[in-house]
mmCIF file of C-alpha atoms in Angstrom:
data_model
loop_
_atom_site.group_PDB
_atom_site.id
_atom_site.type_symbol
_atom_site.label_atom_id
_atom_site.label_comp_id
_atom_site.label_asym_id
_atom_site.label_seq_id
_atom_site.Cartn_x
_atom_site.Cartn_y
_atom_site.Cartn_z
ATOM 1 C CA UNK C 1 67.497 -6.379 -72.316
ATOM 2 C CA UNK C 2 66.144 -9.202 -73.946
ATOM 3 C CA UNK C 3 63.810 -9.014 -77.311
ATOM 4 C CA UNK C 4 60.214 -8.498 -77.005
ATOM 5 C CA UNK C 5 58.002 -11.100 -78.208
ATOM 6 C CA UNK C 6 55.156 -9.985 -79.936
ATOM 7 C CA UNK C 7 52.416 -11.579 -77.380
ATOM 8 C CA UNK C 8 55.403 -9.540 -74.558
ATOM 9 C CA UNK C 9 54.146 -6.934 -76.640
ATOM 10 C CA UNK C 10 50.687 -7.311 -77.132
ATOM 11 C CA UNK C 11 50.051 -7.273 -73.139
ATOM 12 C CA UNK C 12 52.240 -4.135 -72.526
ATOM 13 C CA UNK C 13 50.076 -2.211 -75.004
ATOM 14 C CA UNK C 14 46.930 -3.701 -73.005
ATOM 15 C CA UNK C 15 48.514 -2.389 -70.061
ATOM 16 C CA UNK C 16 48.842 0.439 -70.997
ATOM 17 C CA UNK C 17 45.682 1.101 -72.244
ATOM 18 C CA UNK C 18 44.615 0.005 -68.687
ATOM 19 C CA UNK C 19 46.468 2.620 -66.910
ATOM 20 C CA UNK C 20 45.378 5.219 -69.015
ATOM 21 C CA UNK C 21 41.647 4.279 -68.536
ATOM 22 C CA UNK C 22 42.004 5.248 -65.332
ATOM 23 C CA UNK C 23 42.597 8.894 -66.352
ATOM 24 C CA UNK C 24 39.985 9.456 -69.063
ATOM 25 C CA UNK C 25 37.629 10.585 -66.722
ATOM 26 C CA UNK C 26 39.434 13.286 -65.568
ATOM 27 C CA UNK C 27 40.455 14.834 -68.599
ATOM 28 C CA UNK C 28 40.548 18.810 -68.630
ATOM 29 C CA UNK C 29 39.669 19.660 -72.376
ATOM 30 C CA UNK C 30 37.411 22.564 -73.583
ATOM 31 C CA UNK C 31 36.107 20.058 -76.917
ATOM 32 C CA UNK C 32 32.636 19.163 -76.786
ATOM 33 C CA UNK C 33 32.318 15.415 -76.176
ATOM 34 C CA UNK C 34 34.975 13.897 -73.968
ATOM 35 C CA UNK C 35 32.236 11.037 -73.187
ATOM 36 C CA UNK C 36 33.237 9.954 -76.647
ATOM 37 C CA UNK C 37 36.839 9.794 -75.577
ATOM 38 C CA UNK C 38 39.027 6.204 -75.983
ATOM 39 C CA UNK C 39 42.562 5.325 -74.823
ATOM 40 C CA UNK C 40 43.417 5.113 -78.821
ATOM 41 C CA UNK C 41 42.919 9.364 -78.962
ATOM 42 C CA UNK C 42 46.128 9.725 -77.186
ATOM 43 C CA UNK C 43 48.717 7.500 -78.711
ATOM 44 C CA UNK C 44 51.416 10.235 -76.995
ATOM 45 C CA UNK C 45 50.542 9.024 -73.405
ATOM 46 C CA UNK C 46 50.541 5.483 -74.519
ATOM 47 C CA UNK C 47 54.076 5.251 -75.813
ATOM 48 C CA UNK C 48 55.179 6.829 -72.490
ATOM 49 C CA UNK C 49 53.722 4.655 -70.122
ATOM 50 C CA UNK C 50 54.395 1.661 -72.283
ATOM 51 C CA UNK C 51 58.350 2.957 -71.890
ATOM 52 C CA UNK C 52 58.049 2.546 -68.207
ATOM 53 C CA UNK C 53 56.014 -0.672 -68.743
ATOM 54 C CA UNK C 54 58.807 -2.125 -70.900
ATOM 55 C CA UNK C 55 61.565 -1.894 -67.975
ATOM 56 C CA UNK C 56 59.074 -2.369 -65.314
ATOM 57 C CA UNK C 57 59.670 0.573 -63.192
ATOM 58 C CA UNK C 58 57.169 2.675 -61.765
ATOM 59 C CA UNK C 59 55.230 5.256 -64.387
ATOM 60 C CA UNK C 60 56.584 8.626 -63.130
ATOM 61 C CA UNK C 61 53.740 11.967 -64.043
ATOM 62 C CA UNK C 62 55.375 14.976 -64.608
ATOM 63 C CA UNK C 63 52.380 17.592 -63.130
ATOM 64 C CA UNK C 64 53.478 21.730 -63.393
ATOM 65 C CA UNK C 65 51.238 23.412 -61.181
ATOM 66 C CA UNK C 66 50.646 24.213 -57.751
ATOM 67 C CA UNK C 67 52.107 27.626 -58.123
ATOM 68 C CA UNK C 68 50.883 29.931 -55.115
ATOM 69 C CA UNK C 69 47.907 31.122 -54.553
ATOM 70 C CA UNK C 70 46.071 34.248 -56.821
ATOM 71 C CA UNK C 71 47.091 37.063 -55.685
ATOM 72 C CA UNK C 72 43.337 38.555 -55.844
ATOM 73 C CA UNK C 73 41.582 37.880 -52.279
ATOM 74 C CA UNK C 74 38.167 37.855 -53.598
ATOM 75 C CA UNK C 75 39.179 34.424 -55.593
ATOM 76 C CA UNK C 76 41.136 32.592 -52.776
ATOM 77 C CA UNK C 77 41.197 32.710 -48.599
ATOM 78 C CA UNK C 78 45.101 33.534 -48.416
ATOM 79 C CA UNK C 79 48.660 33.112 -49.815
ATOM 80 C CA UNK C 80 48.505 29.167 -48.247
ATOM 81 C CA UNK C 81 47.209 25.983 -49.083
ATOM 82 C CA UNK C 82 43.918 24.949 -48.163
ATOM 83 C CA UNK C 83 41.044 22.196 -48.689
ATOM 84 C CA UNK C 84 40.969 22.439 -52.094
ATOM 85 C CA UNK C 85 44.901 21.672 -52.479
ATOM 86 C CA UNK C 86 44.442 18.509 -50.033
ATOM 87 C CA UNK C 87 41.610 17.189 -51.824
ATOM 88 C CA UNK C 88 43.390 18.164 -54.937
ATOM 89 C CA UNK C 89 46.662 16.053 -53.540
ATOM 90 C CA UNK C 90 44.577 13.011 -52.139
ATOM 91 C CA UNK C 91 43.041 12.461 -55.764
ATOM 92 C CA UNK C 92 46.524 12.369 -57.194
ATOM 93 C CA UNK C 93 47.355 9.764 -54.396
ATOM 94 C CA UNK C 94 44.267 7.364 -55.385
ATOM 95 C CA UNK C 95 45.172 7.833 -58.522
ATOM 96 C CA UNK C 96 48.649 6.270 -58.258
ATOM 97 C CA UNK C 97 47.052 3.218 -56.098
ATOM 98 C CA UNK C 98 44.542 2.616 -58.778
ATOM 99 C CA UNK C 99 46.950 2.084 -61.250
ATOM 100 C CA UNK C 100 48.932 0.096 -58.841
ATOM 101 C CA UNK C 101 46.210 -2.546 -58.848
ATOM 102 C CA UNK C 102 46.451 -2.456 -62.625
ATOM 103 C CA UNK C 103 50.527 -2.637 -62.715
ATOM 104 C CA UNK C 104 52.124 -3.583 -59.340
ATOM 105 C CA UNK C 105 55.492 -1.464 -60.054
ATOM 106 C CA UNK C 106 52.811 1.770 -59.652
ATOM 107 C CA UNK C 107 52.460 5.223 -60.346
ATOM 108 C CA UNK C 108 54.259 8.471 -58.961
ATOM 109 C CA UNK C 109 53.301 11.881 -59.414
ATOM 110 C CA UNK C 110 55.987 14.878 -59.347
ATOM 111 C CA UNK C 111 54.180 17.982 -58.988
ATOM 112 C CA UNK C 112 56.510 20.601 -60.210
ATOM 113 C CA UNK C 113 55.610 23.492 -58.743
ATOM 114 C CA UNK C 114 56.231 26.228 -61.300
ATOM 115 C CA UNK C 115 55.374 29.411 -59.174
ATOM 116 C CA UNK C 116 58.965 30.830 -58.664
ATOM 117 C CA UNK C 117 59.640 30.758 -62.690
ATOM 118 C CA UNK C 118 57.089 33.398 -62.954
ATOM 119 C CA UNK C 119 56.343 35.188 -59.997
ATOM 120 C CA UNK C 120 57.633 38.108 -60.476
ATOM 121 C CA UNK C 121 55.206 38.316 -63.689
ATOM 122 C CA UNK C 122 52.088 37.570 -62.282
ATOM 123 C CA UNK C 123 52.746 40.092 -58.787
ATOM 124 C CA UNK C 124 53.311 36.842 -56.170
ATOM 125 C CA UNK C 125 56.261 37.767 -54.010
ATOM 126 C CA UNK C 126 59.105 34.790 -53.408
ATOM 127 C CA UNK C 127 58.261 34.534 -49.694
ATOM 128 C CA UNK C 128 54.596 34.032 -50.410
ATOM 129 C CA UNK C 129 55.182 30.933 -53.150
ATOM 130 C CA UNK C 130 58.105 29.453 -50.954
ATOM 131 C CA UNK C 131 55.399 29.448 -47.628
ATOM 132 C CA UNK C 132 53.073 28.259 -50.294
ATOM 133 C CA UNK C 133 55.315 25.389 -51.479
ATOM 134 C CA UNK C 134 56.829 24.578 -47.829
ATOM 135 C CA UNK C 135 53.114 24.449 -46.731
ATOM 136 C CA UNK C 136 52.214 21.304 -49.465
ATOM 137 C CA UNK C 137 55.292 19.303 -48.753
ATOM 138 C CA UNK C 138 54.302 19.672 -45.389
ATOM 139 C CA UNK C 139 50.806 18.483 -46.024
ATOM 140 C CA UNK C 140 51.678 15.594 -48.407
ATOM 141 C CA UNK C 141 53.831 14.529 -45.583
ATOM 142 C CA UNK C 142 51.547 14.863 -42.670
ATOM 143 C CA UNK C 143 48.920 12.709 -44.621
ATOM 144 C CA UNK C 144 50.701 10.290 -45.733
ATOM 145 C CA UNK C 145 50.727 10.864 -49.650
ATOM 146 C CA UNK C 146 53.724 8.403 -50.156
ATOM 147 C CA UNK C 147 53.060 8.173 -53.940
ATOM 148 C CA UNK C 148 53.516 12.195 -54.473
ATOM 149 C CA UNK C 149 56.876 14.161 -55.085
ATOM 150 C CA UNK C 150 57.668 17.763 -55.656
ATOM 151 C CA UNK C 151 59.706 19.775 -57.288
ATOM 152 C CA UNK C 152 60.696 23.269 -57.793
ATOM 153 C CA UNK C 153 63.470 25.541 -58.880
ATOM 154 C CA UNK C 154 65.209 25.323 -54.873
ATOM 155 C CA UNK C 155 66.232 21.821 -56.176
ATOM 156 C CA UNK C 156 67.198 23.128 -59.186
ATOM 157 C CA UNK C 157 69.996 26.035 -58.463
ATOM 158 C CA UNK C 158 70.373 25.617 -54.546
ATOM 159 C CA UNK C 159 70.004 28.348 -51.573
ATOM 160 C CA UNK C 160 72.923 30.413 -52.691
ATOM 161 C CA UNK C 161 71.675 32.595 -55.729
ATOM 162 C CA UNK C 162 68.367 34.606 -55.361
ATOM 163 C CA UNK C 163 65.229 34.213 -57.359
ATOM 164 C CA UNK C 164 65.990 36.643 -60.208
ATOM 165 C CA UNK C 165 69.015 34.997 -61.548
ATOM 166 C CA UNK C 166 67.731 31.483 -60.725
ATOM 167 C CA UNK C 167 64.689 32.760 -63.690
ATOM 168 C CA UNK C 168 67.157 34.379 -65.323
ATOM 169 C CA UNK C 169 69.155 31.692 -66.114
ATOM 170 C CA UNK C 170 66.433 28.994 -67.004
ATOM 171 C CA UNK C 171 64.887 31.777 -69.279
ATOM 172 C CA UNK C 172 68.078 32.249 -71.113
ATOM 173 C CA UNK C 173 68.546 28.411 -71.226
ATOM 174 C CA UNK C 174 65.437 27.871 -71.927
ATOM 175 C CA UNK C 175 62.359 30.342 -72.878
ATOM 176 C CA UNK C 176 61.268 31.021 -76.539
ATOM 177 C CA UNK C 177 61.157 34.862 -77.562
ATOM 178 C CA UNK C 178 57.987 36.639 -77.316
ATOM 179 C CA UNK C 179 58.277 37.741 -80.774
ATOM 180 C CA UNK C 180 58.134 33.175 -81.232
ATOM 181 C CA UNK C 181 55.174 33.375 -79.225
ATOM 182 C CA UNK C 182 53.162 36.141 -81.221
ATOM 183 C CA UNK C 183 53.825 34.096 -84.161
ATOM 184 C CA UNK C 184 52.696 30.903 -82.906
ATOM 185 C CA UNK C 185 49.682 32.319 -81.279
ATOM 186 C CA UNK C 186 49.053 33.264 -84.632
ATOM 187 C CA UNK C 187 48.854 29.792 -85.987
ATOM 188 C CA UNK C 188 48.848 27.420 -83.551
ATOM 189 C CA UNK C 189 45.072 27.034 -81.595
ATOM 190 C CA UNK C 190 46.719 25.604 -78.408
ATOM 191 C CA UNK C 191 48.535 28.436 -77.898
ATOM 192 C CA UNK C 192 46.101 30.874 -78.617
ATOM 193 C CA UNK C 193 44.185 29.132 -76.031
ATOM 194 C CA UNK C 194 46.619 29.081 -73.077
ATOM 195 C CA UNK C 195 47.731 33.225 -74.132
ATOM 196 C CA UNK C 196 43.843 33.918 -74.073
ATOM 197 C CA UNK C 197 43.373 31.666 -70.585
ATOM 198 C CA UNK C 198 46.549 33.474 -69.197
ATOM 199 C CA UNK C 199 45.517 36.527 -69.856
ATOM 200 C CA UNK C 200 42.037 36.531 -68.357
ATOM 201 C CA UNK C 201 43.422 35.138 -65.738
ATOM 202 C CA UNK C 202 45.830 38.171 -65.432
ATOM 203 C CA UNK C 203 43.642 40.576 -65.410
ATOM 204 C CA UNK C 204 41.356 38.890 -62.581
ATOM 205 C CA UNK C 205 44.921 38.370 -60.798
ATOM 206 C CA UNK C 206 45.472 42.468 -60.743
ATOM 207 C CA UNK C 207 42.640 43.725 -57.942
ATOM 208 C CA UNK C 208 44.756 46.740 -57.228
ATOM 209 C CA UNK C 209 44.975 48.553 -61.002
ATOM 210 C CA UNK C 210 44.268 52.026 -60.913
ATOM 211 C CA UNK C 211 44.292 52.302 -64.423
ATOM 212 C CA UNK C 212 41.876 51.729 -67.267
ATOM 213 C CA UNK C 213 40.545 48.454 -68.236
ATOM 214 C CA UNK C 214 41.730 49.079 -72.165
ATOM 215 C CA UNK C 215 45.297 49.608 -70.409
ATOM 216 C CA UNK C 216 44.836 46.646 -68.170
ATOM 217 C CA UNK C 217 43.895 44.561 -70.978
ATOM 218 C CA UNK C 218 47.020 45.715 -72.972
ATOM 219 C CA UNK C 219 49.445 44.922 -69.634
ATOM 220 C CA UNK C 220 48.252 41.581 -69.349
ATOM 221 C CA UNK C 221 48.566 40.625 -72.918
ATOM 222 C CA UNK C 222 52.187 41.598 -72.710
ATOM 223 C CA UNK C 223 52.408 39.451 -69.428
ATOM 224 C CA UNK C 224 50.882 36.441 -70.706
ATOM 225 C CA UNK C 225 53.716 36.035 -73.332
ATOM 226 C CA UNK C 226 55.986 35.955 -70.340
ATOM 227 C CA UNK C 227 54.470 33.872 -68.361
ATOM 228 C CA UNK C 228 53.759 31.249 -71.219
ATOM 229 C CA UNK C 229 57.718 31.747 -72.443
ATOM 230 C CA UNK C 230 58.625 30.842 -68.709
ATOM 231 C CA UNK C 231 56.364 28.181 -68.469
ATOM 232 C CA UNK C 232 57.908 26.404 -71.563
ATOM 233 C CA UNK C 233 61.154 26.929 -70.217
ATOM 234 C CA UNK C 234 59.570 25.829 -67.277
ATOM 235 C CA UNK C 235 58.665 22.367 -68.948
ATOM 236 C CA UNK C 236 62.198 22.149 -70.835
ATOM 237 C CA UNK C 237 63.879 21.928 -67.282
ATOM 238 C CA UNK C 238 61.590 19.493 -66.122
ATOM 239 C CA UNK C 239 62.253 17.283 -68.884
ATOM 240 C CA UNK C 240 66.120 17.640 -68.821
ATOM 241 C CA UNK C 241 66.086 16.813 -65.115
ATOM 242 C CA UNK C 242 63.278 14.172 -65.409
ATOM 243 C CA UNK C 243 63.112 12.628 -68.630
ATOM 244 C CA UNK C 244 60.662 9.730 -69.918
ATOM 245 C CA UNK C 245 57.890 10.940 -67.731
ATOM 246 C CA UNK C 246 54.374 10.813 -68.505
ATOM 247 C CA UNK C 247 53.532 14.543 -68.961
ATOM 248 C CA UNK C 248 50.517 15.892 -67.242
ATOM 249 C CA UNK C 249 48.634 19.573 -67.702
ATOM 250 C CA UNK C 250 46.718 21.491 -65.683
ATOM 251 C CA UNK C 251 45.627 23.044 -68.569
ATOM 252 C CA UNK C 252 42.965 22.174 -70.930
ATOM 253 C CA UNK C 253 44.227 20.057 -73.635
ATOM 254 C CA UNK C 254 42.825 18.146 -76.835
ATOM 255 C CA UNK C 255 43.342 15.068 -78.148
ATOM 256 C CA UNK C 256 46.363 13.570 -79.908
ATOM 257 C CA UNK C 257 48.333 16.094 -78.130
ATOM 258 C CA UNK C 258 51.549 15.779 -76.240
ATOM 259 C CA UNK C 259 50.080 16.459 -72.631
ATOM 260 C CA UNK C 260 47.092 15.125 -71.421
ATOM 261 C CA UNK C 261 44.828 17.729 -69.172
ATOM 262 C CA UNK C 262 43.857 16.539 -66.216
ATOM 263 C CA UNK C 263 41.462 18.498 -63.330
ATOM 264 C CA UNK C 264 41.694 16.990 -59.719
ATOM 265 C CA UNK C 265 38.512 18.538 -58.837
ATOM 266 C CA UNK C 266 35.407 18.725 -60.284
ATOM 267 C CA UNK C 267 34.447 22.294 -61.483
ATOM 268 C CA UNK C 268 32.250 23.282 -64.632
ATOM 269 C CA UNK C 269 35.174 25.893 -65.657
ATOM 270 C CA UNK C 270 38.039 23.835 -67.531
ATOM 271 C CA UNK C 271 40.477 26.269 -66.214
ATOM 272 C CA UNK C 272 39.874 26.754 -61.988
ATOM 273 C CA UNK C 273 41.944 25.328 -59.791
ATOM 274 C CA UNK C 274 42.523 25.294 -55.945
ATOM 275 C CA UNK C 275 44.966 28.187 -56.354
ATOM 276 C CA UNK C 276 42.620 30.125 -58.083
ATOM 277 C CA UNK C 277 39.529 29.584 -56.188
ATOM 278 C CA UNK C 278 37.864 28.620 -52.651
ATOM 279 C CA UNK C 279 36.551 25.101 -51.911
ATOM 280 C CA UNK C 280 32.560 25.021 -50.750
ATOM 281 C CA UNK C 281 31.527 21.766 -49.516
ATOM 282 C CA UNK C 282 27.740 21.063 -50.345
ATOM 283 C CA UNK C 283 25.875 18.095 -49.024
ATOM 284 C CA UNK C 284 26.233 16.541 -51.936
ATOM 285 C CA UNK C 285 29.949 17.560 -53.114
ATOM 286 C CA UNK C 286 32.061 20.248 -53.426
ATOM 287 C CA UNK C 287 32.606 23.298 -56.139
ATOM 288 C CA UNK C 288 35.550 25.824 -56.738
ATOM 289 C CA UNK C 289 34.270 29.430 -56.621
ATOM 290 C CA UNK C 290 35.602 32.555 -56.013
ATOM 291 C CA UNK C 291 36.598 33.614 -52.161
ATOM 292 C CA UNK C 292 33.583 36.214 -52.298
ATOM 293 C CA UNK C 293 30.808 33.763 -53.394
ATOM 294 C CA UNK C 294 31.792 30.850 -50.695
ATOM 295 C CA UNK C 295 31.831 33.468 -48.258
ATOM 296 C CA UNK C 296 28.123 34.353 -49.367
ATOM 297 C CA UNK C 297 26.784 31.255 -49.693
ATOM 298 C CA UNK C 298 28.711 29.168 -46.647
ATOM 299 C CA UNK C 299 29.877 29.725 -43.151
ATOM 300 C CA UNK C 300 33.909 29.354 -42.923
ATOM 301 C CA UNK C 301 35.612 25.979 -41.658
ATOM 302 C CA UNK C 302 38.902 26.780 -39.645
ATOM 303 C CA UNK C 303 41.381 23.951 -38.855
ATOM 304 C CA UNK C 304 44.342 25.064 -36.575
ATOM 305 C CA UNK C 305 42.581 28.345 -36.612
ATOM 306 C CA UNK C 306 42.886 28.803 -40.017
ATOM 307 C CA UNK C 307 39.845 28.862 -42.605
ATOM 308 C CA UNK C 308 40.509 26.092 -44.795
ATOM 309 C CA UNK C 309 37.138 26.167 -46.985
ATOM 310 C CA UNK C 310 33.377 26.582 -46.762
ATOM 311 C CA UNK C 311 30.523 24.533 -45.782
ATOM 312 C CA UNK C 312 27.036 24.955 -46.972
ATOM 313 C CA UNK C 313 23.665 23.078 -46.999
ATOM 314 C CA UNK C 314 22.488 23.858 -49.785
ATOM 315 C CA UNK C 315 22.600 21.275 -52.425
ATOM 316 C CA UNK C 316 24.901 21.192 -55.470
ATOM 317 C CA UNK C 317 22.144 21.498 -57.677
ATOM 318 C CA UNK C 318 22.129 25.387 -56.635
ATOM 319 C CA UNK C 319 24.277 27.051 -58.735
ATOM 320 C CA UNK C 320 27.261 29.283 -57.281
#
């Protein structure tokens, strides 16, 4: 490849700063003043997309998420996609042709669905996140969301070995210790906020404990190590298999770090998610809210006799 010249140089970094725009506002943080926010705060994200600028190739997103659904039926309608993964999906699609008017070579997203890795900690059976899973290729498909890929651990190992030794094996490959873990949460305020966002999560996840909330409490603590020591095994696949990509979160992160937070939807909670809640359309918009509450508030919208979501009139203003 030939030498850049400085002013070759100069533009790519303009470039990139261009693409990047176009995901400021939609960062997922929890700090106080992402209005104050510039393309200079991530310098990570820069250097990757100016790697894909620099050979001219599409910029490829890295996005773990769409797991399954929650397992708790007062948060979400059923084990299967709905309206809030489509809408979810078709803003990752306009993303990609934004930046394709900025850069011509364009964007891709791979969502790398990370619910098999730890299913078996958080309660979702394999049947359940593979339904889940076939269900959003087959809606990316059917609408035409050319500029989305997935991903998942079927591509990884194959049909021949089951679910526990495909986790087994990227675990042992992969995954830090838990005893790592409880010394990083110690020291290390990212962490501590994705084992304290985990574990509420957790315990919302468990409808059916019989037991105490102390001993719930205790459980999921113990389960959110796994899940986060999975999930970073999870991410040390992904970036064996697909390296150089731009990695996105779909957890809250700050800036200057090495994956930038994004939220598809708009929801006041940094942390919901389609898979985690039920879409109500106002007049005005949409929110995320737990099953229970859209039921309250809206009347159920069925598509192939399915309910997708809820529609209400009252304005967005009203607070759900």
């Amino acid at each position: 490849m030939p030498a850049t010249t400085p002013s070759a140089t100069e533009s790519l970094t303009e470039t990139a700063h261009a693409v990047l725009s176009q995901l400021l506002p939609h960062r997922r943080t929890i700090e106080p003043d992402p209005e104050n926010d510039t393309t200079h705060d991530f310098p990570h994200q820069i250097r990757q997309i100016s790697h894909h600028l620099e050979r001219r190739q599409p910029i490829l997103f890295s996005l773990p998420g769409f797991p399954c659904k929650s397992p708790n039926t007062a948060k979400v309608i059923s084990h299967l996609p709905d309206e809030g993964e489509r809408l979810a999906l078709h803003f990752l699609q306009d993303l990609c042709t934004g930046i394709e008017k900025i850069y011509s070579p364009g964007a891709r997203v791979l969502i790398c669905s990370d619910g098999h890795i730890f299913g078996d900690v958080i309660g979702v059976p394999d049947e359940h996140i593979d339904a889940y899973g076939d269900a959003l290729r087959t809606m990316i498909q059917e609408e035409g969301l050319d500029h989305l890929g997935t991903f998942d651990l079927r591509d990884v190992y194959g049909p021949d070995l089951d679910y526990d030794e495909k986790r087994r094996m990227t675990a042992d490959r992969y995954a830090p210790t838990v005893e790592q873990l409880r010394a990083e949460v110690k020291t290390d305020e990212s962490t501590l906020r994705m084992y304290r966002g985990i574990t509420r999560f957790l315990v919302e996840d468990t409808p059916d404990w019989t037991g105490s909330k102390a001993a719930l409490q205790r459980q999921s603590r113990q389960r959110a190590y796994h899940v986060i020591a999975r999930s970073r095994a999870w991410a040390s696949l992904i970036a064996d298999y697909h390296q150089d990509t731009v990695r996105l979160s779909i957890h809250p992160q700050n800036r200057n770090e090495a994956k930038y937070g994004i939220k598809f939807l708009d929801t006041t909670n940094p942390w919901t998610t389609p898979w985690h809640a039920t879409l109500l359309k106002h007049p005005d918009g949409f929110q995320l809210v737990h099953h229970t509450r859209a039921a309250e508030l809206g009347e159920p919208v069925r598509e192939n006799g399915r309910v997708t979501h809820y529609r209400t009139d009252l304005p967005m203003s009203t607070q759900a």
